[in-house]
XYZ file of N, CA and C in Angstrom:
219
model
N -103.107 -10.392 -43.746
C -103.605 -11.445 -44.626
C -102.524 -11.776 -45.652
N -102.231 -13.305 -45.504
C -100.982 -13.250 -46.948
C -101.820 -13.249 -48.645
N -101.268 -13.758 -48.966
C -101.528 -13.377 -50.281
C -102.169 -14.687 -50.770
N -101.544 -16.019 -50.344
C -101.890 -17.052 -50.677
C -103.449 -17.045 -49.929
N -103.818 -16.870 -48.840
C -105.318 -16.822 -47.771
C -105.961 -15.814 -49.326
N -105.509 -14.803 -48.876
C -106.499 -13.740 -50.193
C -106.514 -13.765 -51.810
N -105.643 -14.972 -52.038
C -106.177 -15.476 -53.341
C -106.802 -16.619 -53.119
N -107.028 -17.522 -52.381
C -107.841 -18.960 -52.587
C -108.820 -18.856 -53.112
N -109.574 -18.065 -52.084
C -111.160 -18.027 -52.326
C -111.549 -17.404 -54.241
N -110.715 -16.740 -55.003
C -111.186 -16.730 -56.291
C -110.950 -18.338 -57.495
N -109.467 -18.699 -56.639
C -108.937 -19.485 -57.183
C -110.255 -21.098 -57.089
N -110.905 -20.900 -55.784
C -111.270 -22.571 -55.489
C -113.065 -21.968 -56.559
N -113.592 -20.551 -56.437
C -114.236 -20.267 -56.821
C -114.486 -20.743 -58.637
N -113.240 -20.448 -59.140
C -112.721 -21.018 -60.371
C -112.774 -21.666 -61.226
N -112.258 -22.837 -60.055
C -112.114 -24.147 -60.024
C -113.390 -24.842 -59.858
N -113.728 -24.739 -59.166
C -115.607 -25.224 -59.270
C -116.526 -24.997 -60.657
N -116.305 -23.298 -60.758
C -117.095 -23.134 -61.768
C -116.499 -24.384 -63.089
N -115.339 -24.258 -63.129
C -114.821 -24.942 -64.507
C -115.288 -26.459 -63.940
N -115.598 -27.160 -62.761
C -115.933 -28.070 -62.978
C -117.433 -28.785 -63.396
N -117.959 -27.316 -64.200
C -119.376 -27.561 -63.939
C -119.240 -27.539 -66.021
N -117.615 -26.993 -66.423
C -118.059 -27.078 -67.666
C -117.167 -25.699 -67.990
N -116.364 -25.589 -69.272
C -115.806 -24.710 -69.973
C -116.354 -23.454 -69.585
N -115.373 -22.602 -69.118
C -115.866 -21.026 -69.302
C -115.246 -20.100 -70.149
N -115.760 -18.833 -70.380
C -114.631 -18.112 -71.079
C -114.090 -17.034 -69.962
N -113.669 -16.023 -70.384
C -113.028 -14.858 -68.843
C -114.513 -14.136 -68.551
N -114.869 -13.610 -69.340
C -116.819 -13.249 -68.782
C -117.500 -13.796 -68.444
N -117.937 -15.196 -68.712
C -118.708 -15.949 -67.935
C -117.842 -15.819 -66.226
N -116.417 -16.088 -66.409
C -115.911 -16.299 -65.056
C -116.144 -14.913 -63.808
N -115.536 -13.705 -64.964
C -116.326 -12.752 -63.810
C -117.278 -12.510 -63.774
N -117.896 -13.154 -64.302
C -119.939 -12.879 -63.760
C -120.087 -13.588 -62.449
N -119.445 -14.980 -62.565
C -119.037 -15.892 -61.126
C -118.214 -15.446 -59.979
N -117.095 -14.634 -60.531
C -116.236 -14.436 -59.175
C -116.430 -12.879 -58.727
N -116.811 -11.912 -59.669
C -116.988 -10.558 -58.683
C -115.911 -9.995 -58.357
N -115.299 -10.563 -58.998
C -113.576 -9.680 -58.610
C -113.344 -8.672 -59.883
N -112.185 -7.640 -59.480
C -112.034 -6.911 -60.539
C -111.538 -8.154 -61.830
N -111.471 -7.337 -62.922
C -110.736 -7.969 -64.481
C -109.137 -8.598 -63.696
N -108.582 -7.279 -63.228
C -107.027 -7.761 -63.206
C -106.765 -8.488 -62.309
N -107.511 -8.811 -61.320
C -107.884 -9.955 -60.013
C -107.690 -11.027 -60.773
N -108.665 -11.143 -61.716
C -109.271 -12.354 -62.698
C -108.044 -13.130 -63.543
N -107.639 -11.983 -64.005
C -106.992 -12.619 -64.735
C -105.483 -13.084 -64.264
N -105.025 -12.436 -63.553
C -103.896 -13.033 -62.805
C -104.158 -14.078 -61.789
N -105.198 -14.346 -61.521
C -105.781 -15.597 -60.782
C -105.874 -16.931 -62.067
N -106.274 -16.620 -62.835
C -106.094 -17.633 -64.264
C -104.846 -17.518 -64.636
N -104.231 -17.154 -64.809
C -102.756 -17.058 -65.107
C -101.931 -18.105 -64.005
N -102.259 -17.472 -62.587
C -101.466 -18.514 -61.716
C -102.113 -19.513 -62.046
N -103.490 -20.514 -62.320
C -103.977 -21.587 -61.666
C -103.329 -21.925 -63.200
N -103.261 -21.200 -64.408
C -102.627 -22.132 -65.658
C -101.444 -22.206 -65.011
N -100.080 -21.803 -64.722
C -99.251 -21.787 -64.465
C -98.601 -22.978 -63.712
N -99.764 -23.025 -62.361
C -99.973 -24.290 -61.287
C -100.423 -25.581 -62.189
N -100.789 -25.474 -63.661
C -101.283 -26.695 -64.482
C -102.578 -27.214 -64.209
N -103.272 -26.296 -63.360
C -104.600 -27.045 -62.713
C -105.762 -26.475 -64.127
N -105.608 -25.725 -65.222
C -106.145 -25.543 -65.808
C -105.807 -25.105 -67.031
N -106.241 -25.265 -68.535
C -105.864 -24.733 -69.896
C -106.750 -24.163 -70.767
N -106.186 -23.607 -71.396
C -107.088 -22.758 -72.023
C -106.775 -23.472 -73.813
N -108.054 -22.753 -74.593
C -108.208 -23.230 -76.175
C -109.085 -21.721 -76.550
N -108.900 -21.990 -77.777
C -109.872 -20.996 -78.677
C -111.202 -21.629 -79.332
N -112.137 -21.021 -78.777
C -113.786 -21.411 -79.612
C -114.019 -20.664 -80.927
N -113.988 -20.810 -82.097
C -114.390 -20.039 -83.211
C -115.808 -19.507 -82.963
N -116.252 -18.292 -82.840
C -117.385 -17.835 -82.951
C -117.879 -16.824 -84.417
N -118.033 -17.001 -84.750
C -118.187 -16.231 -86.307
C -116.552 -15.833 -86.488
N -116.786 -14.203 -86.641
C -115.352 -13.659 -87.168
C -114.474 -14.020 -86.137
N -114.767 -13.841 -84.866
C -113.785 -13.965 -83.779
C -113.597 -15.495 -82.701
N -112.447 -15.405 -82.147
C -112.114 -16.691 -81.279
C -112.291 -16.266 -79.926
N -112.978 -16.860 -78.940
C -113.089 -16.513 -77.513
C -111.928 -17.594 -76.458
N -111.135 -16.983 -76.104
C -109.984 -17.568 -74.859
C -111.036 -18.119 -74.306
N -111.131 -19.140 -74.065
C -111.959 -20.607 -73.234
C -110.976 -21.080 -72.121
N -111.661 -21.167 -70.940
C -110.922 -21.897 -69.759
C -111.482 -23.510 -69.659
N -110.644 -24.768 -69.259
C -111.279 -25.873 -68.558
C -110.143 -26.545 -68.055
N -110.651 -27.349 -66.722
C -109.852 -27.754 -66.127
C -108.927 -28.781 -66.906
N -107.185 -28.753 -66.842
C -106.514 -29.426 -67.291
C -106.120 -31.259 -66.799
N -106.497 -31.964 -67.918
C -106.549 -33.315 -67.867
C -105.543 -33.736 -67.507
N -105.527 -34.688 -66.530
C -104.606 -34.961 -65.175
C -103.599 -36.443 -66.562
N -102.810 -36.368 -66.116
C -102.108 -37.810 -67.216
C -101.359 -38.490 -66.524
């Protein structure tokens, strides 16, 4: 199996979810079921690829890393 076949399926998984609306990295692995370090190097490539960006949500004391798909220009 290459690597590109055995990452899609988290990556298109992702990608869907964010098209349903902003996630943060917990909402996402509640969706994808993969380990953390799966996760997050799967977000890392798809920011990388530009297909997605991240922002900070103020929640009281703390800021939560927010994912959504990046606006095409």
């Amino acid at each position: 199996m290459t690597t590109e076949t055995s990452t899609a399926p988290i990556d298109r998984v992702i990608l869907e979810a964010l098209q349903q609306g902003d996630k943060n990295r917990g909402q996402l692995f509640d969706l994808t079921g993969k380990s953390y370090p799966r996760l997050v190097h799967a977000l890392q490539r798809l920011k990388d690829q530009n297909h997605i960006e991240t922002y900070f949500v103020p929640t009281g004391d703390v800021s939560v890393l927010t994912y959504r798909l990046r606006t095409q220009r």
